[in-house]
Amino acid sequence: MRRAYGTPRPGWDKIIESQGLAYHRAAHPEGLSRPYWDESVHYVFSMAEVEELEAQVEELHEMCLRAAAHVVETGRFADFAIPGWAVEDVRRSWERRDPHLYGRFDLRYDGTGPAKLLEYNADTPTSLVESAVVQWFWLKDTHPDDDQWNSVHERLVDRWAAMALPPGPTHFAWTAMDETGEEAMTLAYLQETAEQAGRSTVAVAMEDVGWDDLNRRFSDVEERWIRSIFKLYPWEWMLADPFGRHAVRHGTWIEPLWKVLLSNKALLAVLWELYPGHPNLLPAYLDGPRDLTSYIVKPLLGREGASMRVVTPGGAHETPGEYGREGFVHQGFEALPEFDGQRPVLGAWVVADEAAGLGIRETTGLITDDTSSFVPHRIERS
């Protein structure tokens, strides 16, 4: 693994916009000198490194599924701040194995040892368009003889074709709260993969999803029955909404309700309990840092690196935010590796239950947040 430099393609911004990354200018806070998509640099891996990462990601995913089973079997829903009224619905969703589509592991990796799990974005992961599409075309344009860890698109299409969903169209829901366009473009891309798999689809705003109290079902603005629906609206938000009590019991939602067990950072502590000392895990506890001298405090339901606190013998660093009402997990802290002053975090994609590809974001800070840039990668052919 190494960081390499290159010359951006002429008109690179128009190229990536034509490929779906229309939100790259809005994805960053104002005032940053570095673009969100940065193809002046990229990471180079060997095939052996990628094969090792792929195996580790699939093992981590299996461990997470076993951890979810443990939570259901032992009734540890309170550790995940799941409302009492929704507990049995989460349990039934897991026991039914309601169909799931994809997720993204965030990993610490420097090429010299096993990857370390930072968190699992299992409910509403983004940076999908740049991972599945944009960096693939960058590779074809700039390094056509090399390869890339990237079968995301093909696996998504195959997964949609294999999923047992109710008859009728699958709705794809965005929310008016999306100010950057990232969610809309991510949904449009996923809708396209579903259509390539032969599914009929309908786009709908989450705010326009209605509840028919008489017939006990959800419908859209044209009064079509919503039998299955993909959303990038987190389950914890849905459980806090009045209609959440209907959502947990009616319709097929993707991602399914049981994903609340994998998208919650309490999962990190459960994994450490079940697999203490595992080479791909960092110590993590729900009741405090215990004997950790360097650790990071993460809100159970935090997003975009907000409301976190890094504590080391040299001091503490906090990020702003309003998360944390539900509680925190304390995870052992190992700084992201540094390459030319930048710190990459590897986003490893899982489609269904198989590792599918890689996206990399990097920043100069200790915590990867909305100021990070996405950079492509390639596998060097020997």
Short mmCIF file of C-alpha atoms in Angstrom, two decimals:
data_model
loop_
_atom_site.label_atom_id
_atom_site.label_comp_id
_atom_site.label_asym_id
_atom_site.label_seq_id
_atom_site.Cartn_x
_atom_site.Cartn_y
_atom_site.Cartn_z
CA MET A 1 0.00 0.00 0.00
CA ARG A 2 1.36 3.38 -1.00
CA ARG A 3 0.12 6.84 -1.90
CA ALA A 4 0.89 7.95 -5.46
CA TYR A 5 0.52 11.18 -7.41
CA GLY A 6 -0.96 11.82 -10.84
CA THR A 7 -2.22 14.56 -13.12
CA PRO A 8 -5.98 15.15 -13.01
CA ARG A 9 -7.75 14.56 -16.29
CA PRO A 10 -8.60 17.70 -18.27
CA GLY A 11 -12.15 18.65 -17.39
CA TRP A 12 -12.24 16.13 -14.55
CA ASP A 13 -15.02 18.01 -12.78
CA LYS A 14 -17.38 17.80 -15.74
CA ILE A 15 -16.46 14.14 -16.22
CA ILE A 16 -17.38 13.09 -12.69
CA GLU A 17 -20.54 15.19 -12.75
CA SER A 18 -21.65 13.33 -15.88
CA GLN A 19 -21.06 10.05 -14.01
CA GLY A 20 -23.35 10.96 -11.12
CA LEU A 21 -21.06 12.84 -8.75
CA ALA A 22 -23.03 16.04 -9.23
CA TYR A 23 -22.79 16.85 -5.54
CA HIS A 24 -18.99 16.97 -5.26
CA ARG A 25 -18.94 20.75 -4.85
CA ALA A 26 -21.65 20.71 -2.18
CA ALA A 27 -20.28 17.68 -0.31
CA HIS A 28 -17.61 19.82 1.40
CA PRO A 29 -18.04 22.71 3.83
CA GLU A 30 -17.20 26.06 2.26
CA GLY A 31 -13.70 27.44 2.49
CA LEU A 32 -11.72 24.24 1.95
CA SER A 33 -8.90 24.43 -0.59
CA ARG A 34 -8.99 20.74 -1.48
CA PRO A 35 -11.84 19.34 -3.62
CA TYR A 36 -14.03 16.51 -2.36
CA TRP A 37 -13.02 14.30 -5.30
CA ASP A 38 -9.22 14.47 -5.58
CA GLU A 39 -7.66 12.49 -8.41
CA SER A 40 -4.30 14.23 -8.12
CA VAL A 41 -3.47 11.42 -5.69
CA HIS A 42 -4.48 7.80 -5.33
CA TYR A 43 -3.57 4.67 -3.38
CA VAL A 44 -1.85 1.65 -4.88
CA PHE A 45 -2.32 -1.87 -3.50
CA SER A 46 -0.94 -5.26 -4.36
CA MET A 47 -3.33 -8.06 -5.21
CA ALA A 48 -2.18 -9.94 -2.12
CA GLU A 49 -3.15 -7.00 0.11
CA VAL A 50 -6.59 -6.79 -1.46
CA GLU A 51 -7.19 -10.52 -1.13
CA GLU A 52 -6.25 -10.34 2.56
CA LEU A 53 -8.55 -7.36 3.09
CA GLU A 54 -11.39 -9.10 1.30
CA ALA A 55 -11.09 -12.14 3.56
CA GLN A 56 -10.92 -9.97 6.68
CA VAL A 57 -14.02 -7.98 5.66
CA GLU A 58 -16.06 -11.11 5.09
CA GLU A 59 -14.95 -12.49 8.46
CA LEU A 60 -15.91 -9.21 10.13
CA HIS A 61 -19.33 -9.30 8.50
CA GLU A 62 -19.92 -12.84 9.74
CA MET A 63 -18.83 -11.79 13.22
CA CYS A 64 -21.30 -8.89 13.11
CA LEU A 65 -24.14 -11.22 12.14
CA ARG A 66 -23.25 -13.53 15.03
CA ALA A 67 -23.15 -10.49 17.34
CA ALA A 68 -26.65 -9.51 16.19
CA ALA A 69 -27.84 -13.04 16.92
CA HIS A 70 -26.29 -12.78 20.39
CA VAL A 71 -28.11 -9.50 21.11
CA VAL A 72 -31.44 -11.01 20.04
CA GLU A 73 -30.90 -14.23 21.98
CA THR A 74 -29.85 -12.43 25.18
CA GLY A 75 -32.28 -9.53 24.87
CA ARG A 76 -29.62 -6.82 25.08
CA PHE A 77 -31.70 -4.28 23.19
CA ALA A 78 -31.37 -1.62 25.90
CA ASP A 79 -27.61 -1.45 25.23
CA PHE A 80 -28.55 -0.29 21.71
CA ALA A 81 -31.07 2.32 22.96
CA ILE A 82 -33.88 0.61 21.06
CA PRO A 83 -37.29 1.77 22.32
CA GLY A 84 -39.09 -0.89 24.31
CA TRP A 85 -42.11 -0.82 22.02
CA ALA A 86 -39.90 -1.77 19.02
CA VAL A 87 -37.95 -4.62 20.63
CA GLU A 88 -40.19 -7.45 19.48
CA ASP A 89 -40.36 -6.00 15.98
CA VAL A 90 -36.55 -5.95 15.77
CA ARG A 91 -36.50 -9.51 17.04
CA ARG A 92 -39.02 -10.67 14.45
CA SER A 93 -37.20 -8.83 11.65
CA TRP A 94 -34.01 -10.69 12.58
CA GLU A 95 -35.73 -14.04 12.93
CA ARG A 96 -37.38 -13.60 9.51
CA ARG A 97 -34.02 -12.55 8.05
CA ASP A 98 -35.70 -9.66 6.26
CA PRO A 99 -33.73 -9.05 3.03
CA HIS A 100 -30.75 -6.70 3.18
CA LEU A 101 -28.73 -5.05 0.44
CA TYR A 102 -25.38 -3.54 1.43
CA GLY A 103 -23.14 -1.91 4.02
CA ARG A 104 -19.75 -0.27 4.46
CA PHE A 105 -17.04 -1.07 6.98
CA ASP A 106 -14.72 1.77 7.96
CA LEU A 107 -11.25 0.35 8.58
CA ARG A 108 -7.84 1.43 9.79
CA TYR A 109 -5.18 -0.13 7.54
CA ASP A 110 -1.60 0.76 6.67
CA GLY A 111 -0.52 -2.24 4.60
CA THR A 112 1.62 -3.78 7.34
CA GLY A 113 -0.88 -5.63 9.50
CA PRO A 114 -4.51 -6.64 9.88
CA ALA A 115 -7.20 -4.05 9.27
CA LYS A 116 -8.90 -2.67 12.39
CA LEU A 117 -12.66 -2.14 12.46
CA LEU A 118 -13.61 1.44 13.29
CA GLU A 119 -17.35 1.12 12.68
CA TYR A 120 -19.94 -0.52 10.45
CA ASN A 121 -22.19 1.73 8.37
CA ALA A 122 -24.82 -0.92 7.84
CA ASP A 123 -28.05 1.06 7.46
CA THR A 124 -27.52 4.20 5.36
CA PRO A 125 -23.97 4.15 3.93
CA THR A 126 -23.04 6.74 1.33
CA SER A 127 -19.98 7.52 -0.86
CA LEU A 128 -21.40 4.76 -3.06
CA VAL A 129 -21.44 6.53 -6.42
CA GLU A 130 -17.79 7.54 -6.15
CA SER A 131 -16.81 4.04 -5.00
CA ALA A 132 -18.79 1.98 -7.49
CA VAL A 133 -18.77 4.17 -10.60
CA VAL A 134 -16.59 7.27 -10.63
CA GLN A 135 -13.31 5.73 -9.51
CA TRP A 136 -13.83 2.81 -11.93
CA PHE A 137 -13.97 5.18 -14.92
CA TRP A 138 -10.97 7.06 -13.50
CA LEU A 139 -9.07 3.77 -13.55
CA LYS A 140 -10.08 3.01 -17.14
CA ASP A 141 -9.01 6.50 -18.25
CA THR A 142 -5.70 6.73 -16.36
CA HIS A 143 -4.43 3.19 -15.63
CA PRO A 144 -6.24 0.89 -18.07
CA ASP A 145 -3.78 -1.95 -17.54
CA ASP A 146 -4.30 -2.05 -13.76
CA ASP A 147 -7.18 -3.42 -11.70
CA GLN A 148 -9.35 -2.18 -8.85
CA TRP A 149 -11.13 -3.77 -5.91
CA ASN A 150 -14.54 -2.94 -7.26
CA SER A 151 -17.33 -5.35 -8.11
CA VAL A 152 -19.90 -3.18 -6.30
CA HIS A 153 -22.08 -2.44 -9.32
CA GLU A 154 -22.33 -6.01 -10.57
CA ARG A 155 -23.02 -7.35 -7.09
CA LEU A 156 -25.75 -4.77 -6.47
CA VAL A 157 -27.52 -5.76 -9.67
CA ASP A 158 -27.20 -9.44 -8.80
CA ARG A 159 -28.47 -8.82 -5.28
CA TRP A 160 -31.58 -6.98 -6.46
CA ALA A 161 -32.30 -9.88 -8.80
CA ALA A 162 -31.92 -12.41 -5.97
CA MET A 163 -33.92 -10.59 -3.28
CA ALA A 164 -37.35 -12.00 -2.48
CA LEU A 165 -39.48 -8.86 -2.47
CA PRO A 166 -43.26 -8.41 -2.63
CA PRO A 167 -44.87 -7.98 -6.06
CA GLY A 168 -45.16 -4.53 -7.58
CA PRO A 169 -42.63 -1.71 -7.86
CA THR A 170 -39.99 -0.98 -5.27
CA HIS A 171 -40.07 2.63 -4.11
CA PHE A 172 -36.87 4.62 -3.58
CA ALA A 173 -37.25 7.38 -1.02
CA TRP A 174 -35.15 10.50 -0.54
CA THR A 175 -35.73 13.28 1.97
CA ALA A 176 -36.13 17.03 1.52
CA MET A 177 -33.54 17.44 4.30
CA ASP A 178 -30.81 16.47 1.80
CA GLU A 179 -29.16 19.80 0.96
CA THR A 180 -26.14 18.55 -0.99
CA GLY A 181 -27.80 16.23 -3.49
CA GLU A 182 -25.69 13.28 -2.33
CA GLU A 183 -28.66 11.32 -1.11
CA ALA A 184 -30.69 11.96 -4.26
CA MET A 185 -27.86 10.83 -6.53
CA THR A 186 -27.13 7.78 -4.37
CA LEU A 187 -30.79 6.77 -4.55
CA ALA A 188 -30.92 7.41 -8.29
CA TYR A 189 -27.90 5.14 -8.74
CA LEU A 190 -29.36 2.38 -6.58
CA GLN A 191 -32.66 2.71 -8.41
CA GLU A 192 -30.76 2.19 -11.66
CA THR A 193 -29.10 -0.98 -10.34
CA ALA A 194 -32.53 -2.32 -9.34
CA GLU A 195 -33.91 -1.57 -12.81
CA GLN A 196 -30.94 -3.30 -14.42
CA ALA A 197 -31.90 -6.34 -12.34
CA GLY A 198 -35.38 -6.24 -13.88
CA ARG A 199 -37.24 -4.62 -10.99
CA SER A 200 -39.90 -1.98 -11.51
CA THR A 201 -39.13 1.15 -9.47
CA VAL A 202 -40.76 4.40 -8.34
CA ALA A 203 -39.06 7.45 -6.84
CA VAL A 204 -40.75 9.14 -3.89
CA ALA A 205 -39.92 11.76 -1.28
CA MET A 206 -39.89 10.39 2.26
CA GLU A 207 -42.11 13.31 3.22
CA ASP A 208 -44.68 12.11 0.65
CA VAL A 209 -44.97 8.59 2.05
CA GLY A 210 -48.47 8.40 3.46
CA TRP A 211 -50.18 6.04 5.88
CA ASP A 212 -53.60 4.63 4.96
CA ASP A 213 -55.10 3.97 8.37
CA LEU A 214 -58.19 2.24 6.96
CA ASN A 215 -56.28 -0.33 4.89
CA ARG A 216 -53.22 -0.42 7.19
CA ARG A 217 -50.64 0.25 4.51
CA PHE A 218 -48.25 2.89 3.18
CA SER A 219 -48.91 4.68 -0.12
CA ASP A 220 -47.33 7.35 -2.30
CA VAL A 221 -48.80 10.61 -3.63
CA GLU A 222 -50.50 8.74 -6.47
CA GLU A 223 -52.07 6.39 -3.91
CA ARG A 224 -50.01 3.41 -5.05
CA TRP A 225 -49.51 0.80 -2.38
CA ILE A 226 -45.90 0.78 -1.14
CA ARG A 227 -45.05 -2.88 -0.68
CA SER A 228 -41.26 -2.54 -0.70
CA ILE A 229 -39.19 0.59 -0.25
CA PHE A 230 -35.50 1.48 -0.14
CA LYS A 231 -34.61 4.48 2.03
CA LEU A 232 -31.57 6.44 3.15
CA TYR A 233 -33.51 7.57 6.19
CA PRO A 234 -31.92 6.07 9.31
CA TRP A 235 -33.96 3.62 11.34
CA GLU A 236 -33.25 5.55 14.54
CA TRP A 237 -35.01 8.56 12.96
CA MET A 238 -37.90 6.38 11.87
CA LEU A 239 -38.28 4.93 15.36
CA ALA A 240 -38.49 8.49 16.70
CA ASP A 241 -41.20 9.47 14.21
CA PRO A 242 -44.91 8.90 14.85
CA PHE A 243 -45.20 6.73 11.73
CA GLY A 244 -42.33 4.55 12.94
CA ARG A 245 -44.76 2.35 14.85
CA HIS A 246 -46.39 1.52 11.52
CA ALA A 247 -43.11 1.18 9.62
CA VAL A 248 -41.78 -1.59 11.87
CA ARG A 249 -44.82 -3.75 11.11
CA HIS A 250 -45.90 -2.90 7.57
CA GLY A 251 -44.09 -3.03 4.25
CA THR A 252 -40.68 -4.38 3.32
CA TRP A 253 -38.03 -1.78 4.13
CA ILE A 254 -34.50 -1.86 2.77
CA GLU A 255 -32.38 -1.79 4.79
CA PRO A 256 -34.47 -3.96 7.15
CA LEU A 257 -35.24 -3.16 10.77
CA TRP A 258 -32.70 -5.66 12.14
CA LYS A 259 -29.93 -3.46 10.70
CA VAL A 260 -30.39 -1.22 13.78
CA LEU A 261 -28.22 -3.80 15.52
CA LEU A 262 -25.33 -3.41 13.08
CA SER A 263 -25.46 0.34 12.47
CA ASN A 264 -25.29 1.13 16.19
CA LYS A 265 -21.81 1.59 17.68
CA ALA A 266 -22.78 -0.53 20.68
CA LEU A 267 -21.99 -3.33 18.24
CA LEU A 268 -18.29 -2.56 18.73
CA ALA A 269 -18.47 -3.42 22.43
CA VAL A 270 -20.48 -6.59 21.81
CA LEU A 271 -17.93 -7.73 19.22
CA TRP A 272 -15.09 -7.22 21.69
CA GLU A 273 -16.98 -9.22 24.34
CA LEU A 274 -17.53 -12.10 21.92
CA TYR A 275 -14.09 -11.95 20.24
CA PRO A 276 -11.65 -10.44 22.77
CA GLY A 277 -8.23 -9.86 21.27
CA HIS A 278 -9.35 -10.51 17.70
CA PRO A 279 -6.76 -9.02 15.32
CA ASN A 280 -9.36 -7.03 13.38
CA LEU A 281 -10.95 -5.44 16.45
CA LEU A 282 -10.08 -2.63 18.83
CA PRO A 283 -11.06 -2.91 22.51
CA ALA A 284 -14.47 -1.34 23.10
CA TYR A 285 -16.65 -0.94 26.18
CA LEU A 286 -20.05 0.52 26.99
CA ASP A 287 -19.36 1.30 30.65
CA GLY A 288 -16.31 3.54 30.22
CA PRO A 289 -12.71 3.33 29.01
CA ARG A 290 -11.68 0.82 31.73
CA ASP A 291 -7.91 0.35 31.44
CA LEU A 292 -7.52 2.11 28.08
CA THR A 293 -5.06 5.00 28.11
CA SER A 294 -5.83 6.07 24.53
CA TYR A 295 -9.43 5.85 23.44
CA ILE A 296 -12.17 7.52 21.44
CA VAL A 297 -15.63 8.19 22.81
CA LYS A 298 -18.26 7.65 20.10
CA PRO A 299 -21.99 8.35 20.38
CA LEU A 300 -24.01 5.20 19.69
CA LEU A 301 -25.93 6.89 16.90
CA GLY A 302 -23.42 9.52 15.76
CA ARG A 303 -22.76 10.49 12.14
CA GLU A 304 -20.03 12.20 10.08
CA GLY A 305 -17.52 12.16 12.94
CA ALA A 306 -19.62 14.52 15.07
CA SER A 307 -19.74 14.55 18.90
CA MET A 308 -16.59 12.45 19.31
CA ARG A 309 -13.78 12.80 21.85
CA VAL A 310 -10.27 11.43 21.44
CA VAL A 311 -8.33 10.99 24.68
CA THR A 312 -4.61 10.20 24.72
CA PRO A 313 -1.83 10.69 27.28
CA GLY A 314 -0.99 13.85 25.34
CA GLY A 315 -4.41 15.44 25.74
CA ALA A 316 -7.94 15.37 24.36
CA HIS A 317 -9.61 16.47 21.12
CA GLU A 318 -13.33 16.89 20.58
CA THR A 319 -15.54 17.39 17.54
CA PRO A 320 -18.70 19.48 17.70
CA GLY A 321 -22.11 17.93 17.44
CA GLU A 322 -25.36 17.15 19.20
CA TYR A 323 -25.27 13.34 19.28
CA GLY A 324 -24.93 11.25 22.39
CA ARG A 325 -28.29 11.34 24.16
CA GLU A 326 -28.56 7.58 23.76
CA GLY A 327 -25.11 6.89 25.19
CA PHE A 328 -21.54 6.28 24.08
CA VAL A 329 -19.06 3.52 23.39
CA HIS A 330 -15.39 3.79 24.40
CA GLN A 331 -13.11 2.29 21.77
CA GLY A 332 -9.37 1.88 21.86
CA PHE A 333 -7.75 4.59 19.79
CA GLU A 334 -5.10 4.00 17.16
CA ALA A 335 -4.45 7.03 14.97
CA LEU A 336 -5.07 6.49 11.28
CA PRO A 337 -1.80 5.89 9.41
CA GLU A 338 -0.17 8.93 7.87
CA PHE A 339 0.79 9.12 4.20
CA ASP A 340 2.30 12.44 3.08
CA GLY A 341 0.49 14.25 5.88
CA GLN A 342 -2.89 12.68 5.04
CA ARG A 343 -4.73 9.98 6.99
CA PRO A 344 -6.81 7.52 4.94
CA VAL A 345 -9.76 5.51 6.17
CA LEU A 346 -10.72 2.51 4.06
CA GLY A 347 -14.40 2.06 3.32
CA ALA A 348 -14.87 -1.61 2.44
CA TRP A 349 -18.20 -2.42 0.82
CA VAL A 350 -20.28 -5.51 1.50
CA VAL A 351 -23.15 -6.44 -0.82
CA ALA A 352 -25.48 -9.06 0.64
CA ASP A 353 -22.90 -11.05 2.63
CA GLU A 354 -19.85 -10.71 0.37
CA ALA A 355 -17.02 -8.18 0.21
CA ALA A 356 -17.47 -6.09 -2.93
CA GLY A 357 -15.05 -3.18 -3.14
CA LEU A 358 -13.20 -0.26 -1.63
CA GLY A 359 -13.52 3.50 -1.32
CA ILE A 360 -10.96 5.70 0.43
CA ARG A 361 -11.45 9.03 2.19
CA GLU A 362 -8.56 10.94 3.68
CA THR A 363 -8.08 13.94 5.91
CA THR A 364 -5.33 15.58 7.94
CA GLY A 365 -7.23 15.23 11.21
CA LEU A 366 -7.56 12.39 13.68
CA ILE A 367 -11.26 11.96 12.88
CA THR A 368 -12.69 11.45 9.39
CA ASP A 369 -15.54 13.92 9.00
CA ASP A 370 -17.28 15.94 6.28
CA THR A 371 -14.03 17.76 5.45
CA SER A 372 -12.42 14.58 4.10
CA SER A 373 -11.69 14.01 0.42
CA PHE A 374 -12.41 10.89 -1.61
CA VAL A 375 -9.43 9.53 -3.52
CA PRO A 376 -9.40 6.61 -5.96
CA HIS A 377 -7.25 3.49 -5.80
CA ARG A 378 -5.81 0.84 -8.09
CA ILE A 379 -4.29 -2.61 -7.86
CA GLU A 380 -0.91 -2.68 -9.49
CA ARG A 381 -0.39 -5.62 -11.81
CA SER A 382 2.94 -7.32 -11.17
#
